[in-house]
mmCIF file of C-alpha atoms in Angstrom:
data_model
loop_
_atom_site.group_PDB
_atom_site.id
_atom_site.type_symbol
_atom_site.label_atom_id
_atom_site.label_comp_id
_atom_site.label_asym_id
_atom_site.label_seq_id
_atom_site.Cartn_x
_atom_site.Cartn_y
_atom_site.Cartn_z
ATOM 1 C CA MET A 1 -113.788 -13.999 19.484
ATOM 2 C CA LYS A 2 -112.122 -11.197 17.482
ATOM 3 C CA GLN A 3 -108.770 -12.952 17.876
ATOM 4 C CA LEU A 4 -110.260 -16.214 16.645
ATOM 5 C CA PHE A 5 -111.846 -14.470 13.647
ATOM 6 C CA PHE A 6 -108.543 -12.750 12.804
ATOM 7 C CA THR A 7 -106.689 -16.071 13.005
ATOM 8 C CA LEU A 8 -109.235 -17.759 10.728
ATOM 9 C CA PHE A 9 -109.041 -14.833 8.283
ATOM 10 C CA LEU A 10 -105.251 -15.074 8.105
ATOM 11 C CA GLY A 11 -105.468 -18.798 7.495
ATOM 12 C CA LEU A 12 -108.082 -18.350 4.770
ATOM 13 C CA PHE A 13 -106.051 -15.549 3.132
ATOM 14 C CA THR A 14 -102.917 -17.706 3.170
ATOM 15 C CA CYS A 15 -104.786 -20.600 1.568
ATOM 16 C CA THR A 16 -106.271 -18.235 -1.023
ATOM 17 C CA LEU A 17 -102.815 -16.950 -1.939
ATOM 18 C CA SER A 18 -101.612 -20.522 -2.308
ATOM 19 C CA ALA A 19 -104.589 -21.360 -4.499
ATOM 20 C CA GLN A 20 -103.831 -18.438 -6.787
ATOM 21 C CA GLN A 21 -100.618 -20.153 -7.946
ATOM 22 C CA ASP A 22 -98.311 -17.507 -9.450
ATOM 23 C CA LEU A 23 -100.753 -14.613 -9.283
ATOM 24 C CA PHE A 24 -99.057 -12.941 -6.323
ATOM 25 C CA ASN A 25 -95.572 -14.424 -6.740
ATOM 26 C CA GLU A 26 -93.857 -11.497 -8.417
ATOM 27 C CA ASN A 27 -90.216 -12.026 -9.306
ATOM 28 C CA PRO A 28 -88.215 -9.282 -7.526
ATOM 29 C CA ILE A 29 -85.356 -9.431 -10.057
ATOM 30 C CA VAL A 30 -85.382 -6.752 -12.785
ATOM 31 C CA SER A 31 -84.191 -8.364 -16.000
ATOM 32 C CA PRO A 32 -83.466 -7.292 -18.615
ATOM 33 C CA GLN A 33 -82.597 -3.732 -17.633
ATOM 34 C CA ILE A 34 -82.041 -1.473 -20.664
ATOM 35 C CA ASN A 35 -79.534 1.146 -19.577
ATOM 36 C CA ALA A 36 -79.310 4.783 -20.680
ATOM 37 C CA ASP A 37 -76.527 4.003 -23.176
ATOM 38 C CA ASN A 38 -78.479 1.015 -24.648
ATOM 39 C CA SER A 39 -76.321 -1.568 -22.971
ATOM 40 C CA VAL A 40 -78.454 -4.249 -21.299
ATOM 41 C CA THR A 41 -78.075 -5.855 -17.886
ATOM 42 C CA PHE A 42 -79.374 -9.383 -17.317
ATOM 43 C CA GLN A 43 -79.918 -10.850 -13.850
ATOM 44 C CA ILE A 44 -81.103 -14.181 -12.469
ATOM 45 C CA LYS A 45 -81.053 -15.585 -8.929
ATOM 46 C CA ALA A 46 -79.496 -19.048 -8.901
ATOM 47 C CA PRO A 47 -77.563 -19.362 -5.602
ATOM 48 C CA THR A 48 -76.651 -23.052 -6.028
ATOM 49 C CA ALA A 49 -75.639 -22.877 -9.694
ATOM 50 C CA GLU A 50 -72.006 -23.306 -10.646
ATOM 51 C CA THR A 51 -72.163 -21.671 -14.088
ATOM 52 C CA VAL A 52 -74.687 -19.336 -15.683
ATOM 53 C CA SER A 53 -74.490 -17.690 -19.101
ATOM 54 C CA VAL A 54 -76.770 -15.613 -21.290
ATOM 55 C CA SER A 55 -77.012 -16.490 -24.963
ATOM 56 C CA GLY A 56 -78.936 -15.201 -27.956
ATOM 57 C CA SER A 57 -79.077 -12.673 -30.775
ATOM 58 C CA LEU A 58 -77.217 -10.146 -28.666
ATOM 59 C CA ASP A 59 -74.993 -8.963 -31.497
ATOM 60 C CA VAL A 60 -76.804 -7.980 -34.697
ATOM 61 C CA GLU A 61 -73.679 -8.679 -36.749
ATOM 62 C CA LYS A 62 -73.785 -12.376 -35.867
ATOM 63 C CA ALA A 63 -75.196 -14.475 -38.666
ATOM 64 C CA PHE A 64 -76.040 -17.824 -37.073
ATOM 65 C CA ALA A 65 -74.429 -18.937 -33.826
ATOM 66 C CA PRO A 66 -75.862 -16.952 -30.922
ATOM 67 C CA ILE A 67 -73.275 -15.042 -28.972
ATOM 68 C CA THR A 68 -72.788 -16.247 -25.383
ATOM 69 C CA TYR A 69 -71.645 -14.261 -22.349
ATOM 70 C CA GLU A 70 -70.610 -15.779 -19.037
ATOM 71 C CA MET A 71 -72.410 -14.182 -16.086
ATOM 72 C CA THR A 72 -70.898 -13.212 -12.707
ATOM 73 C CA LYS A 73 -72.271 -14.352 -9.351
ATOM 74 C CA SER A 74 -72.679 -11.941 -6.422
ATOM 75 C CA ASP A 75 -72.708 -12.809 -2.721
ATOM 76 C CA ASP A 76 -76.512 -12.923 -2.629
ATOM 77 C CA GLY A 77 -76.658 -15.608 -5.353
ATOM 78 C CA VAL A 78 -77.689 -13.261 -8.171
ATOM 79 C CA TRP A 79 -75.869 -13.739 -11.462
ATOM 80 C CA SER A 80 -75.552 -10.749 -13.783
ATOM 81 C CA PHE A 81 -74.003 -9.539 -17.007
ATOM 82 C CA THR A 82 -74.073 -6.212 -18.852
ATOM 83 C CA THR A 83 -73.709 -6.268 -22.632
ATOM 84 C CA PRO A 84 -71.830 -3.778 -24.774
ATOM 85 C CA VAL A 85 -73.959 -1.011 -26.282
ATOM 86 C CA LEU A 86 -76.533 -2.611 -28.597
ATOM 87 C CA PRO A 87 -78.052 -1.107 -31.759
ATOM 88 C CA SER A 88 -81.805 -0.636 -32.149
ATOM 89 C CA GLU A 89 -83.314 -4.076 -32.749
ATOM 90 C CA LEU A 90 -85.615 -6.752 -31.340
ATOM 91 C CA TYR A 91 -83.453 -9.216 -29.416
ATOM 92 C CA ARG A 92 -84.075 -12.775 -28.258
ATOM 93 C CA TYR A 93 -82.069 -14.540 -25.556
ATOM 94 C CA HIS A 94 -82.073 -17.302 -22.967
ATOM 95 C CA PHE A 95 -80.070 -18.380 -19.914
ATOM 96 C CA VAL A 96 -78.014 -21.561 -19.609
ATOM 97 C CA ILE A 97 -77.838 -22.664 -15.970
ATOM 98 C CA ASP A 98 -75.407 -25.533 -15.363
ATOM 99 C CA GLY A 99 -76.049 -26.680 -18.922
ATOM 100 C CA ALA A 100 -79.853 -26.354 -18.811
ATOM 101 C CA ARG A 101 -81.608 -23.837 -21.061
ATOM 102 C CA SER A 102 -84.078 -21.459 -19.408
ATOM 103 C CA THR A 103 -86.077 -18.379 -20.307
ATOM 104 C CA ASP A 104 -85.550 -15.322 -18.109
ATOM 105 C CA PRO A 105 -87.865 -15.673 -15.062
ATOM 106 C CA GLY A 106 -87.694 -11.899 -14.625
ATOM 107 C CA ASN A 107 -89.079 -11.310 -18.137
ATOM 108 C CA ALA A 108 -92.700 -12.218 -18.872
ATOM 109 C CA PHE A 109 -92.271 -11.880 -22.650
ATOM 110 C CA ALA A 110 -91.131 -14.831 -24.745
ATOM 111 C CA ILE A 111 -91.498 -16.127 -28.301
ATOM 112 C CA ARG A 112 -91.532 -19.726 -29.552
ATOM 113 C CA ASP A 113 -89.463 -20.493 -32.638
ATOM 114 C CA VAL A 114 -90.027 -24.131 -33.680
ATOM 115 C CA GLY A 115 -89.492 -25.912 -30.312
ATOM 116 C CA ASN A 116 -87.495 -23.297 -28.400
ATOM 117 C CA LEU A 117 -88.743 -20.468 -26.203
ATOM 118 C CA SER A 118 -86.667 -17.295 -26.030
ATOM 119 C CA SER A 119 -87.144 -14.183 -23.935
ATOM 120 C CA ILE A 120 -87.324 -10.935 -25.910
ATOM 121 C CA PHE A 121 -86.798 -7.200 -25.565
ATOM 122 C CA ILE A 122 -86.653 -4.202 -27.904
ATOM 123 C CA ILE A 123 -84.140 -1.376 -28.025
ATOM 124 C CA GLY A 124 -85.690 1.619 -29.760
ATOM 125 C CA GLY A 125 -84.254 4.757 -31.263
ATOM 126 C CA GLY A 126 -83.825 3.272 -34.737
ATOM 127 C CA GLN A 127 -85.030 0.417 -36.939
ATOM 128 C CA ALA A 128 -86.802 -1.357 -34.065
ATOM 129 C CA ASP A 129 -89.180 1.552 -33.467
ATOM 130 C CA ILE A 130 -91.287 0.147 -36.287
ATOM 131 C CA TYR A 131 -91.561 -3.155 -34.360
ATOM 132 C CA LYS A 132 -93.152 -1.472 -31.331
ATOM 133 C CA VAL A 133 -96.819 -0.992 -30.579
ATOM 134 C CA LEU A 134 -97.132 2.751 -31.129
ATOM 135 C CA ASN A 135 -100.012 5.156 -30.571
ATOM 136 C CA VAL A 136 -101.480 4.725 -34.059
ATOM 137 C CA PRO A 137 -104.689 3.198 -35.459
ATOM 138 C CA HIS A 138 -104.483 -0.582 -35.106
ATOM 139 C CA GLY A 139 -105.642 -3.290 -37.455
ATOM 140 C CA THR A 140 -107.480 -6.471 -36.520
ATOM 141 C CA VAL A 141 -105.889 -9.917 -36.307
ATOM 142 C CA ALA A 142 -108.212 -12.890 -36.805
ATOM 143 C CA LEU A 143 -107.562 -16.623 -36.530
ATOM 144 C CA ARG A 144 -109.629 -18.090 -39.372
ATOM 145 C CA TRP A 145 -110.371 -21.730 -40.070
ATOM 146 C CA TYR A 146 -110.874 -22.611 -43.720
ATOM 147 C CA ASP A 147 -111.765 -25.692 -45.695
ATOM 148 C CA SER A 148 -108.860 -27.110 -47.689
ATOM 149 C CA PRO A 149 -110.259 -29.817 -49.985
ATOM 150 C CA GLY A 150 -106.814 -30.338 -51.480
ATOM 151 C CA ASN A 151 -105.514 -31.431 -48.071
ATOM 152 C CA ASP A 152 -108.763 -33.074 -46.919
ATOM 153 C CA MET A 153 -108.897 -31.044 -43.708
ATOM 154 C CA VAL A 154 -109.948 -27.784 -42.137
ATOM 155 C CA ARG A 155 -106.886 -25.617 -41.552
ATOM 156 C CA ARG A 156 -106.052 -22.339 -39.814
ATOM 157 C CA MET A 157 -104.653 -19.073 -41.119
ATOM 158 C CA VAL A 158 -104.001 -15.668 -39.525
ATOM 159 C CA VAL A 159 -105.542 -12.659 -41.288
ATOM 160 C CA TYR A 160 -104.617 -9.031 -40.616
ATOM 161 C CA THR A 161 -107.027 -6.342 -41.757
ATOM 162 C CA PRO A 162 -105.923 -2.699 -41.558
ATOM 163 C CA ALA A 163 -107.541 -0.196 -39.196
ATOM 164 C CA SER A 164 -109.703 1.286 -41.946
ATOM 165 C CA TYR A 165 -111.180 -2.033 -43.122
ATOM 166 C CA GLU A 166 -114.054 -2.461 -40.663
ATOM 167 C CA ASN A 167 -115.460 1.050 -41.162
ATOM 168 C CA SER A 168 -115.349 1.035 -44.955
ATOM 169 C CA THR A 169 -116.961 -0.752 -47.865
ATOM 170 C CA GLY A 170 -114.052 -0.622 -50.289
ATOM 171 C CA LYS A 171 -111.928 -3.470 -51.586
ATOM 172 C CA TYR A 172 -108.357 -4.004 -50.402
ATOM 173 C CA PRO A 173 -105.211 -5.540 -51.893
ATOM 174 C CA VAL A 174 -103.834 -8.683 -50.279
ATOM 175 C CA LEU A 175 -100.317 -9.711 -49.292
ATOM 176 C CA TYR A 176 -99.882 -13.458 -48.743
ATOM 177 C CA LEU A 177 -96.973 -13.744 -46.289
ATOM 178 C CA LEU A 178 -95.290 -17.132 -45.862
ATOM 179 C CA HIS A 179 -93.057 -18.502 -43.084
ATOM 180 C CA GLY A 180 -89.923 -20.644 -43.111
ATOM 181 C CA VAL A 181 -89.283 -24.299 -42.317
ATOM 182 C CA GLY A 182 -90.301 -25.224 -38.778
ATOM 183 C CA GLY A 183 -92.598 -22.196 -38.570
ATOM 184 C CA ASP A 184 -96.369 -21.957 -38.831
ATOM 185 C CA GLU A 185 -99.139 -19.402 -39.207
ATOM 186 C CA THR A 186 -98.051 -17.634 -35.995
ATOM 187 C CA ALA A 187 -94.428 -17.031 -37.042
ATOM 188 C CA TRP A 188 -94.903 -13.657 -38.719
ATOM 189 C CA THR A 189 -97.104 -12.260 -35.937
ATOM 190 C CA GLY A 190 -94.614 -13.438 -33.299
ATOM 191 C CA SER A 191 -90.979 -13.250 -34.338
ATOM 192 C CA GLY A 192 -91.799 -11.276 -37.465
ATOM 193 C CA ARG A 193 -93.760 -8.417 -35.801
ATOM 194 C CA ALA A 194 -95.761 -8.160 -39.030
ATOM 195 C CA VAL A 195 -98.785 -6.581 -37.340
ATOM 196 C CA GLU A 196 -96.744 -3.824 -35.721
ATOM 197 C CA ILE A 197 -94.808 -3.198 -38.940
ATOM 198 C CA LEU A 198 -97.991 -2.849 -41.025
ATOM 199 C CA ASP A 199 -99.819 -0.730 -38.432
ATOM 200 C CA ASN A 200 -96.905 1.685 -38.205
ATOM 201 C CA LEU A 201 -96.118 1.911 -41.924
ATOM 202 C CA ILE A 202 -99.769 2.476 -42.809
ATOM 203 C CA ALA A 203 -100.116 5.148 -40.097
ATOM 204 C CA GLN A 204 -97.003 6.903 -41.434
ATOM 205 C CA GLY A 205 -98.402 6.860 -44.964
ATOM 206 C CA LYS A 206 -95.452 4.774 -46.165
ATOM 207 C CA THR A 207 -97.500 1.832 -47.384
ATOM 208 C CA LYS A 208 -101.001 1.271 -48.669
ATOM 209 C CA PRO A 209 -103.612 -0.270 -46.352
ATOM 210 C CA MET A 210 -103.694 -3.968 -47.182
ATOM 211 C CA ILE A 211 -104.946 -7.307 -45.930
ATOM 212 C CA VAL A 212 -102.140 -9.663 -44.894
ATOM 213 C CA VAL A 213 -102.748 -13.419 -44.926
ATOM 214 C CA MET A 214 -100.346 -15.625 -42.972
ATOM 215 C CA THR A 215 -100.834 -19.305 -43.681
ATOM 216 C CA ASN A 216 -99.412 -22.537 -42.303
ATOM 217 C CA GLY A 217 -97.020 -23.898 -44.918
ATOM 218 C CA ASN A 218 -96.983 -27.363 -43.314
ATOM 219 C CA VAL A 219 -99.936 -28.988 -45.047
ATOM 220 C CA SER A 220 -99.821 -32.039 -42.770
ATOM 221 C CA GLN A 221 -100.915 -29.748 -39.899
ATOM 222 C CA GLU A 222 -104.307 -28.229 -39.213
ATOM 223 C CA ALA A 223 -102.642 -25.406 -37.294
ATOM 224 C CA ALA A 224 -99.641 -24.416 -35.197
ATOM 225 C CA PRO A 225 -98.617 -27.000 -32.563
ATOM 226 C CA GLY A 226 -101.041 -26.931 -29.642
ATOM 227 C CA ASN A 227 -103.775 -25.270 -31.705
ATOM 228 C CA GLY A 228 -105.112 -28.238 -33.663
ATOM 229 C CA SER A 229 -107.032 -31.390 -32.783
ATOM 230 C CA ASP A 230 -103.763 -33.297 -32.270
ATOM 231 C CA GLY A 231 -103.243 -31.329 -29.052
ATOM 232 C CA PHE A 232 -99.984 -30.268 -27.458
ATOM 233 C CA VAL A 233 -97.649 -32.069 -29.836
ATOM 234 C CA LYS A 234 -93.940 -31.377 -29.802
ATOM 235 C CA PRO A 235 -93.055 -28.821 -32.503
ATOM 236 C CA THR A 236 -91.069 -30.457 -35.286
ATOM 237 C CA PHE A 237 -88.608 -28.863 -37.672
ATOM 238 C CA MET A 238 -89.409 -31.073 -40.673
ATOM 239 C CA LEU A 239 -92.900 -32.436 -41.324
ATOM 240 C CA PRO A 240 -94.481 -34.611 -44.034
ATOM 241 C CA HIS A 241 -94.936 -32.832 -47.386
ATOM 242 C CA THR A 242 -92.205 -30.270 -46.617
ATOM 243 C CA MET A 243 -91.318 -28.644 -49.931
ATOM 244 C CA ASP A 244 -92.704 -31.517 -52.019
ATOM 245 C CA GLY A 245 -95.190 -29.400 -53.990
ATOM 246 C CA LYS A 246 -98.300 -30.141 -51.916
ATOM 247 C CA PHE A 247 -98.464 -26.673 -50.350
ATOM 248 C CA GLU A 248 -98.146 -24.947 -53.702
ATOM 249 C CA GLU A 249 -100.714 -27.257 -55.345
ATOM 250 C CA THR A 250 -103.304 -26.527 -52.637
ATOM 251 C CA PHE A 251 -102.592 -22.816 -52.195
ATOM 252 C CA ILE A 252 -105.667 -22.087 -54.282
ATOM 253 C CA ASP A 253 -107.739 -23.212 -51.253
ATOM 254 C CA VAL A 254 -106.212 -20.358 -49.234
ATOM 255 C CA MET A 255 -106.914 -17.791 -51.933
ATOM 256 C CA LYS A 256 -110.482 -18.984 -52.456
ATOM 257 C CA PHE A 257 -111.310 -18.582 -48.764
ATOM 258 C CA VAL A 258 -109.786 -15.127 -48.583
ATOM 259 C CA GLU A 259 -111.544 -13.843 -51.703
ATOM 260 C CA ASP A 260 -114.875 -15.391 -50.637
ATOM 261 C CA ASN A 261 -114.732 -13.906 -47.135
ATOM 262 C CA TYR A 262 -112.956 -10.541 -47.474
ATOM 263 C CA ARG A 263 -113.393 -7.502 -49.681
ATOM 264 C CA THR A 264 -110.379 -8.001 -51.928
ATOM 265 C CA ILE A 265 -109.186 -6.759 -55.304
ATOM 266 C CA GLU A 266 -109.501 -10.021 -57.222
ATOM 267 C CA THR A 267 -106.943 -9.275 -59.926
ATOM 268 C CA LYS A 268 -103.191 -9.683 -59.976
ATOM 269 C CA GLU A 269 -102.850 -5.909 -59.472
ATOM 270 C CA GLY A 270 -104.344 -6.455 -56.023
ATOM 271 C CA ARG A 271 -102.254 -9.467 -55.017
ATOM 272 C CA ALA A 272 -98.750 -9.816 -53.604
ATOM 273 C CA ILE A 273 -96.945 -12.846 -52.237
ATOM 274 C CA ALA A 274 -93.729 -13.048 -50.208
ATOM 275 C CA GLY A 275 -91.976 -15.407 -47.850
ATOM 276 C CA LEU A 276 -88.805 -16.149 -45.940
ATOM 277 C CA SER A 277 -86.529 -19.151 -46.465
ATOM 278 C CA MET A 278 -88.890 -22.091 -47.222
ATOM 279 C CA GLY A 279 -91.618 -19.471 -47.641
ATOM 280 C CA GLY A 280 -89.468 -17.777 -50.281
ATOM 281 C CA PHE A 281 -89.130 -21.125 -52.061
ATOM 282 C CA HIS A 282 -92.915 -21.504 -51.865
ATOM 283 C CA THR A 283 -93.368 -17.924 -53.114
ATOM 284 C CA ALA A 284 -91.209 -18.445 -56.188
ATOM 285 C CA ASN A 285 -92.982 -21.675 -57.074
ATOM 286 C CA ILE A 286 -96.531 -20.474 -56.369
ATOM 287 C CA SER A 287 -95.986 -17.376 -58.502
ATOM 288 C CA MET A 288 -94.730 -19.618 -61.333
ATOM 289 C CA TYR A 289 -97.451 -22.249 -60.904
ATOM 290 C CA TYR A 290 -100.118 -19.524 -61.017
ATOM 291 C CA PRO A 291 -98.168 -17.294 -63.438
ATOM 292 C CA ASN A 292 -100.709 -14.502 -64.002
ATOM 293 C CA THR A 293 -101.932 -14.158 -60.415
ATOM 294 C CA PHE A 294 -99.514 -11.933 -58.483
ATOM 295 C CA ASN A 295 -98.240 -8.498 -59.457
ATOM 296 C CA TYR A 296 -95.720 -8.387 -56.592
ATOM 297 C CA VAL A 297 -93.348 -11.189 -55.561
ATOM 298 C CA GLY A 298 -90.916 -11.057 -52.625
ATOM 299 C CA LEU A 299 -88.228 -13.613 -51.791
ATOM 300 C CA PHE A 300 -86.549 -13.149 -48.386
ATOM 301 C CA SER A 301 -83.437 -15.352 -47.942
ATOM 302 C CA SER A 302 -85.239 -17.804 -50.180
ATOM 303 C CA ALA A 303 -84.403 -21.497 -50.033
ATOM 304 C CA LEU A 304 -84.053 -21.613 -53.826
ATOM 305 C CA GLY A 305 -82.356 -24.754 -55.034
ATOM 306 C CA VAL A 306 -83.075 -26.656 -51.778
ATOM 307 C CA ARG A 307 -85.059 -29.867 -52.133
ATOM 308 C CA PRO A 308 -85.312 -32.144 -49.057
ATOM 309 C CA ASP A 309 -86.462 -35.068 -51.223
ATOM 310 C CA GLY A 310 -83.408 -34.800 -53.462
ATOM 311 C CA GLY A 311 -85.524 -33.609 -56.373
ATOM 312 C CA ASN A 312 -87.403 -36.900 -56.705
ATOM 313 C CA THR A 313 -90.915 -35.523 -56.308
ATOM 314 C CA THR A 314 -93.344 -35.917 -59.177
ATOM 315 C CA SER A 315 -95.337 -32.815 -58.278
ATOM 316 C CA PRO A 316 -96.456 -30.819 -61.327
ATOM 317 C CA VAL A 317 -95.330 -27.684 -59.469
ATOM 318 C CA TYR A 318 -91.684 -28.430 -60.192
ATOM 319 C CA GLN A 319 -92.077 -29.586 -63.764
ATOM 320 C CA ASN A 320 -91.049 -27.369 -66.708
ATOM 321 C CA GLN A 321 -90.075 -24.501 -64.427
ATOM 322 C CA ASP A 322 -88.071 -22.628 -67.052
ATOM 323 C CA GLU A 323 -91.148 -22.450 -69.263
ATOM 324 C CA LYS A 324 -93.300 -21.369 -66.306
ATOM 325 C CA LEU A 325 -90.863 -18.639 -65.330
ATOM 326 C CA LYS A 326 -90.768 -17.371 -68.903
ATOM 327 C CA GLN A 327 -94.564 -17.354 -69.008
ATOM 328 C CA GLN A 328 -94.646 -15.398 -65.750
ATOM 329 C CA MET A 329 -92.289 -12.838 -67.270
ATOM 330 C CA GLU A 330 -94.334 -12.556 -70.467
ATOM 331 C CA ASN A 331 -97.596 -12.134 -68.553
ATOM 332 C CA GLY A 332 -96.081 -9.147 -66.788
ATOM 333 C CA TYR A 333 -95.780 -8.068 -63.173
ATOM 334 C CA LYS A 334 -94.990 -4.876 -61.274
ATOM 335 C CA LEU A 335 -92.207 -6.052 -58.922
ATOM 336 C CA TYR A 336 -90.045 -9.131 -58.384
ATOM 337 C CA TRP A 337 -87.981 -8.393 -55.253
ATOM 338 C CA MET A 338 -85.198 -10.539 -53.756
ATOM 339 C CA ALA A 339 -83.043 -10.033 -50.649
ATOM 340 C CA ILE A 340 -80.469 -12.099 -48.761
ATOM 341 C CA GLY A 341 -77.720 -11.585 -46.181
ATOM 342 C CA VAL A 342 -74.062 -11.953 -47.121
ATOM 343 C CA ASP A 343 -73.526 -14.357 -44.205
ATOM 344 C CA ASP A 344 -76.399 -16.672 -45.139
ATOM 345 C CA MET A 345 -75.881 -20.371 -45.841
ATOM 346 C CA PRO A 346 -73.660 -20.945 -48.902
ATOM 347 C CA MET A 347 -76.226 -23.240 -50.537
ATOM 348 C CA LEU A 348 -78.880 -20.527 -50.277
ATOM 349 C CA ILE A 349 -76.554 -17.832 -51.585
ATOM 350 C CA LYS A 350 -75.712 -20.108 -54.522
ATOM 351 C CA GLY A 351 -79.372 -21.008 -55.096
ATOM 352 C CA ASN A 352 -80.333 -17.331 -55.241
ATOM 353 C CA ALA A 353 -77.403 -16.494 -57.530
ATOM 354 C CA ASP A 354 -78.318 -19.338 -59.901
ATOM 355 C CA PHE A 355 -81.947 -18.201 -59.988
ATOM 356 C CA ARG A 356 -80.956 -14.613 -60.717
ATOM 357 C CA LYS A 357 -78.695 -15.799 -63.539
ATOM 358 C CA LYS A 358 -81.624 -17.685 -65.044
ATOM 359 C CA MET A 359 -83.700 -14.500 -64.850
ATOM 360 C CA ASP A 360 -80.851 -12.466 -66.351
ATOM 361 C CA ASP A 361 -80.440 -14.893 -69.241
ATOM 362 C CA MET A 362 -84.107 -14.576 -70.228
ATOM 363 C CA GLY A 363 -84.222 -10.811 -69.590
ATOM 364 C CA MET A 364 -86.561 -11.019 -66.606
ATOM 365 C CA LYS A 365 -86.456 -7.864 -64.469
ATOM 366 C CA TYR A 366 -86.060 -7.956 -60.676
ATOM 367 C CA GLU A 367 -84.758 -5.898 -57.764
ATOM 368 C CA TYR A 368 -82.034 -7.404 -55.595
ATOM 369 C CA LEU A 369 -80.911 -6.347 -52.117
ATOM 370 C CA GLU A 370 -77.876 -7.756 -50.317
ATOM 371 C CA THR A 371 -77.537 -6.940 -46.622
ATOM 372 C CA GLU A 372 -75.296 -7.726 -43.691
ATOM 373 C CA GLY A 373 -76.101 -10.704 -41.478
ATOM 374 C CA GLY A 374 -77.482 -14.120 -42.239
ATOM 375 C CA HIS A 375 -80.549 -16.318 -41.935
ATOM 376 C CA THR A 376 -82.161 -14.311 -39.142
ATOM 377 C CA TRP A 377 -85.401 -12.658 -38.126
ATOM 378 C CA ASN A 378 -83.410 -9.421 -37.879
ATOM 379 C CA ASN A 379 -83.111 -9.499 -41.658
ATOM 380 C CA TRP A 380 -86.625 -10.777 -42.388
ATOM 381 C CA ARG A 381 -88.359 -8.093 -40.334
ATOM 382 C CA ASN A 382 -86.271 -5.504 -42.156
ATOM 383 C CA TYR A 383 -87.066 -7.054 -45.551
ATOM 384 C CA LEU A 384 -90.793 -6.976 -44.824
ATOM 385 C CA SER A 385 -90.614 -3.308 -43.822
ATOM 386 C CA ILE A 386 -88.856 -2.490 -47.133
ATOM 387 C CA PHE A 387 -91.003 -4.713 -49.355
ATOM 388 C CA ALA A 388 -94.310 -3.526 -47.891
ATOM 389 C CA GLN A 389 -93.480 0.056 -48.875
ATOM 390 C CA LYS A 390 -93.153 -0.986 -52.523
ATOM 391 C CA LEU A 391 -96.572 -2.624 -52.818
ATOM 392 C CA PHE A 392 -99.717 -1.521 -54.617
ATOM 393 C CA LYS A 393 -98.317 1.854 -55.657
#
C-alpha cells in the first residue's frame, strides 16, 4: 500500500510540475556574467546551431549600428563570448542564432523598444549608478487614464510622484517628459530609467522633488501596444498623426488632468517640459504654441526640422513659428536647454543648428551641450540626469 501511495504521489508531483509550465524550469546557464574587470561574458546553449553572435549597445562609443561579436562553441554545445572591458552604462543586447534574433534565455530582464525586445544589464561604478534601484526613498508610479476631448478618447499616461508627495500637503512642480517616435508612455520608465534617475537625484539633494508626467505622443493610440482596447497589436514605428500638430494641439488635455488631480504649482515657474527626438520636436512646438506656460524647456536630440508630411499640414501649431518663438522669448523663461550627440543623424544636427541660429539672430538665450555618441538611450538618460538638476532652482 505504501509503495502504491508513493508511486501515485510521484505521478501527481510530476504532473503538477508539468502544469506549472516554466515555474521550476530554471535555466542553468549564467548569462550575462559581469567579470571583476567589467568585461562581460555571454553564454547560450544551442548545440545544433551553426552560427551564434551577440549584438547590441556593447560599445558606448557606437552611435547607431549595434556592434556584433561572433561567439565560440564548446564541446557541450554552449556558445560564449567575453567582451572587452566596458564602461559604466546600461547595456542592451540580443543573440542571433542562425540568423534568428533571440533574447538571452539566461537573463530574465528585457526591455521593448518599438517592436524589438532586448536583454539588459547594468555595469556600475560610474554614470550608470544613477540608473540603479538604490537604498533611497522611492516615489510612486501610477498608470492614469484621462479624458482627452481633443482626441475623442480616454488615454493613458504614466505619472511619477516623489517619495515625499503622499505624506505632505504642499504643491509640487511638474516635468512633462516626452518620448521619441515609435515610443509610448512606457518608454521613459523602461529604457529611460526616469524613475530611478529621479529617485536617486532627489535623495542626493541634487534636484528638487517634482512630479514627472510621461504621456503617449501617438494620439491615435489609447495607450502603449497591448495596454489599450485594441489588444495585442504589433508595435508600429510610424502611426497616424505623427508630428502633424495633433499632439501639440491636444496637449492641454494632459495638463488639465494633471492640474485637476495632483497638487501642482499652476504657474509657468512650476512647469517644465522636455523630450527626446520626436519628443524634443513636440517640446519645442508645445512651448511655442503655449508661449507663457513653461519656465524650463529641454530638447534632447530633437527632431527639429523633420516633418514626415513634407510640411503640408495645416495645423495652427506650425503657423507663424518665428512670431511664436519671439513671443516666447519676450514672455521670459528660466532655462532653454538643448543637447545632441556629434554622431547623430546629419538632418537632426542641421535642424538643431538652424534652430539655434534662429534663436541667436533674435537674441534668445539658451544652453547647448554637445556630447559623444548619437541617437541613443545612453545619451538621453544622461541628458535627463543633467537637465533634472537644473530645474525649479
